[in-house]
Every structure is written in structure tokens, then in C-alpha cells.
Short mmCIF file of C-alpha atoms in Angstrom, two decimals:
data_model
loop_
_atom_site.label_atom_id
_atom_site.label_comp_id
_atom_site.label_asym_id
_atom_site.label_seq_id
_atom_site.Cartn_x
_atom_site.Cartn_y
_atom_site.Cartn_z
CA MET A 288 101.49 89.25 106.24
CA ILE A 289 104.10 86.52 106.38
CA SER A 290 103.23 83.08 105.06
CA LYS A 291 102.63 80.03 107.20
CA LYS A 292 105.88 78.67 105.75
CA ALA A 293 107.82 81.70 107.08
CA LYS A 294 106.11 81.37 110.46
CA TYR A 295 107.10 77.69 110.62
CA ALA A 296 110.67 78.61 109.61
CA ILE A 297 110.89 81.09 112.48
CA LYS A 298 109.47 78.53 114.93
CA ALA A 299 111.94 75.89 113.76
CA LEU A 300 114.83 78.33 114.05
CA LYS A 301 113.72 79.15 117.59
CA VAL A 302 114.06 75.47 118.53
CA LEU A 303 117.46 75.27 116.84
CA THR A 304 118.55 78.39 118.71
CA GLU A 305 117.47 76.86 122.02
CA GLN A 306 119.59 73.81 121.15
CA PHE A 307 122.53 75.82 119.77
CA GLY A 308 125.84 74.24 120.78
CA ASN A 309 124.25 70.87 121.63
CA GLY A 310 124.73 69.24 118.24
CA PRO A 311 122.25 68.32 115.50
CA VAL A 312 118.52 68.32 116.20
CA LEU A 313 116.18 65.77 114.63
CA ILE A 314 113.42 66.98 112.33
CA SER A 315 110.96 64.89 114.33
CA TYR A 316 111.93 66.76 117.53
CA ILE A 317 111.41 70.19 115.90
CA SER A 318 108.15 69.01 114.37
CA ALA A 319 106.83 67.80 117.72
CA GLN A 320 108.01 70.85 119.67
CA GLU A 321 106.33 73.35 117.35
CA ASN A 322 103.52 71.25 115.85
CA ILE A 323 104.83 71.62 112.30
CA PRO A 324 103.97 68.96 109.70
CA LYS A 325 107.15 66.92 109.21
CA LYS A 326 107.17 66.89 105.38
CA PHE A 327 106.58 70.65 105.24
CA LEU A 328 109.33 71.19 107.82
CA GLU A 329 111.80 69.10 105.78
CA ALA A 330 111.35 71.43 102.79
CA ILE A 331 111.73 74.54 104.96
CA LEU A 332 114.91 73.30 106.65
CA LEU A 333 116.40 72.33 103.30
CA GLU A 334 115.75 75.81 101.95
CA LEU A 335 117.37 77.40 105.02
CA ARG A 336 120.33 75.05 104.62
CA ASN A 337 120.69 75.96 100.95
CA HIS A 338 120.88 79.64 101.95
CA GLY A 339 123.61 79.07 104.53
CA ILE A 340 121.58 79.51 107.73
CA LEU A 341 121.64 75.80 108.66
CA GLN A 342 123.83 72.79 108.17
CA SER A 343 122.78 69.18 108.25
CA GLN A 344 124.41 65.97 109.34
CA LYS A 345 123.35 62.56 108.10
CA GLY A 346 123.31 59.26 109.88
CA LYS A 347 123.00 58.30 113.52
CA GLY A 348 123.01 61.42 115.65
CA GLY A 349 122.30 63.52 112.59
CA GLY A 350 119.86 66.35 112.06
CA TYR A 351 119.98 70.10 111.58
CA LEU A 352 121.89 72.81 113.42
CA LEU A 353 122.57 76.50 112.98
CA ARG A 354 125.58 77.21 110.79
CA VAL A 355 126.12 80.66 112.32
CA GLU A 356 125.67 82.17 115.77
CA PRO A 357 122.03 83.08 116.57
CA GLU A 358 123.02 86.73 117.09
CA ARG A 359 124.06 86.98 113.43
CA VAL A 360 120.74 85.92 111.88
CA ASN A 361 117.77 88.29 111.91
CA LEU A 362 114.17 87.78 110.91
CA ALA A 363 114.53 89.96 107.80
CA GLN A 364 116.98 87.39 106.39
CA VAL A 365 114.64 84.51 107.18
CA VAL A 366 111.51 86.16 105.77
CA ARG A 367 113.34 87.09 102.56
CA ILE A 368 114.61 83.52 102.11
CA ILE A 369 111.17 82.00 102.60
CA ASP A 370 108.74 84.65 101.33
CA GLY A 371 110.85 86.98 99.19
CA PRO A 372 110.22 90.73 99.43
CA ILE A 373 109.24 92.29 102.75
CA ALA A 374 107.79 95.38 101.07
CA PRO A 375 103.99 95.57 100.73
CA THR A 376 104.24 96.73 97.10
CA PRO A 377 106.94 95.91 94.54
CA CYS A 378 107.80 99.57 93.85
CA VAL A 379 109.14 100.10 97.40
CA SER A 380 111.11 96.86 97.71
CA LEU A 381 114.77 97.36 98.58
CA ASN A 382 115.95 94.03 97.17
CA PHE A 383 113.22 93.03 94.71
CA TYR A 384 112.17 96.37 93.13
CA VAL A 385 109.70 96.20 90.27
CA ARG A 386 107.80 99.17 88.93
CA CYS A 387 104.04 98.81 89.52
CA ASP A 388 102.31 98.14 86.22
CA ASP A 389 99.27 100.24 87.15
CA CYS A 390 101.25 103.36 88.13
CA ASP A 391 101.82 106.17 85.63
CA ASP A 392 104.30 108.13 87.74
CA GLU A 393 106.04 106.96 90.92
CA GLU A 394 106.99 110.53 91.84
CA THR A 395 103.36 111.66 92.12
CA CYS A 396 101.91 108.40 93.43
CA THR A 397 100.07 109.02 96.71
CA ILE A 398 100.24 105.38 97.83
CA ARG A 399 103.99 104.86 97.44
CA PRO A 400 105.10 107.05 100.40
CA ILE A 401 102.70 105.21 102.70
CA MET A 402 103.98 101.83 101.50
CA GLU A 403 107.56 103.02 102.11
CA ARG A 404 106.67 103.81 105.73
CA VAL A 405 104.98 100.41 106.14
CA ARG A 406 108.07 98.72 104.68
CA ASP A 407 110.43 100.67 106.93
CA ALA A 408 108.41 99.91 110.07
CA ASN A 409 108.27 96.18 109.33
CA LEU A 410 111.90 96.07 108.28
CA SER A 411 113.00 97.82 111.45
CA VAL A 412 111.40 95.13 113.63
CA TYR A 413 112.60 92.25 111.44
CA GLU A 414 116.18 93.54 111.26
CA ARG A 415 116.44 94.20 115.01
CA THR A 416 115.09 90.77 115.95
CA THR A 417 117.76 88.07 115.89
CA LEU A 418 117.32 84.37 116.49
CA ARG A 419 118.86 84.94 119.92
CA ASN A 420 116.03 87.42 120.67
CA LEU A 421 113.49 84.68 119.95
CA VAL A 422 114.64 82.71 122.97
CA ALA A 423 115.51 85.66 125.22
CA ASP A 424 113.53 86.49 128.31
CA PRO A 425 110.25 88.17 127.20
CA GLU A 426 110.82 91.02 129.66
CA SER A 427 114.22 91.84 128.15
CA GLN A 428 112.66 91.80 124.66
CA ARG A 429 110.06 94.35 125.72
CA LEU A 430 112.66 96.63 127.26
CA ALA A 431 115.03 96.36 124.26
CA GLY A 432 112.30 97.20 121.73
#
């Protein structure tokens, strides 16, 4: 399950994708559009900026905007920035592997292969879903999936 923070990040990025090419978007606008607490949103946007997804502009007419085209950012990137590993157990993580401390032998573990399939299924959806897909026509999303 993704965190509320990751869900808010995705919602905020959807708004920024809808406004892509129109200049910076105010935090207060994003907050109101998606019903995200403003202080929480500020921390999320800062984290996304620090990871190169967003850029910010200060002063009059300032706010946040996407640093890269919406087609080049997928949900796997966003979830990893906000929540860390996508894998359900640390022993099947592609980017954050850690051996499970309660497992004697990964090769004979009966749970690991199932967790790999869960990881792969989730990852497939996250990697195929770009920010552009978030604002695409729902019918075209269904057909593309």
C-alpha cells in the first residue's frame, strides 16, 4: 500500500501536469484543487524538487512546475522518491535489497517467489503509468492498459 504522502504527491503532480506549459502553479491552488493540507504539500513538493522532478520559482508569479515532460516521469519514480521500495518484502527489492532477518535460506523460501510476482505486477503498472497518463482520457487509459 502506498502512503498518504505518495498519494498526495501523485495528486499534486496530476495538477502540475494539467498546467504543464502554463508557468508556475501556486501551492495554494494545488492544495485547493486536490484537498491536500498546505503544509504537508509544501514538504512533498520540496522533496520532488530535490529529486529533480519539479522546479520552483520564487516571488510574484512564482510556484512549482514540472522540470521534465510529463511523459518522462512514471509513478514508479514518484513512489520510490516518497515511499522508498516498491517491493512488499526487502529481499525482493530491486533498488533497496536487504536480506530478511528471519529467513534462513532465500533459495528455499516459499514466500519469496510470491513476493517477487507481487513486486513485478505492481512495478509493471507503476512503470507504464506516466504523469501524462494521469490526465489522459479515462477511456484511452483503459484501452492502453
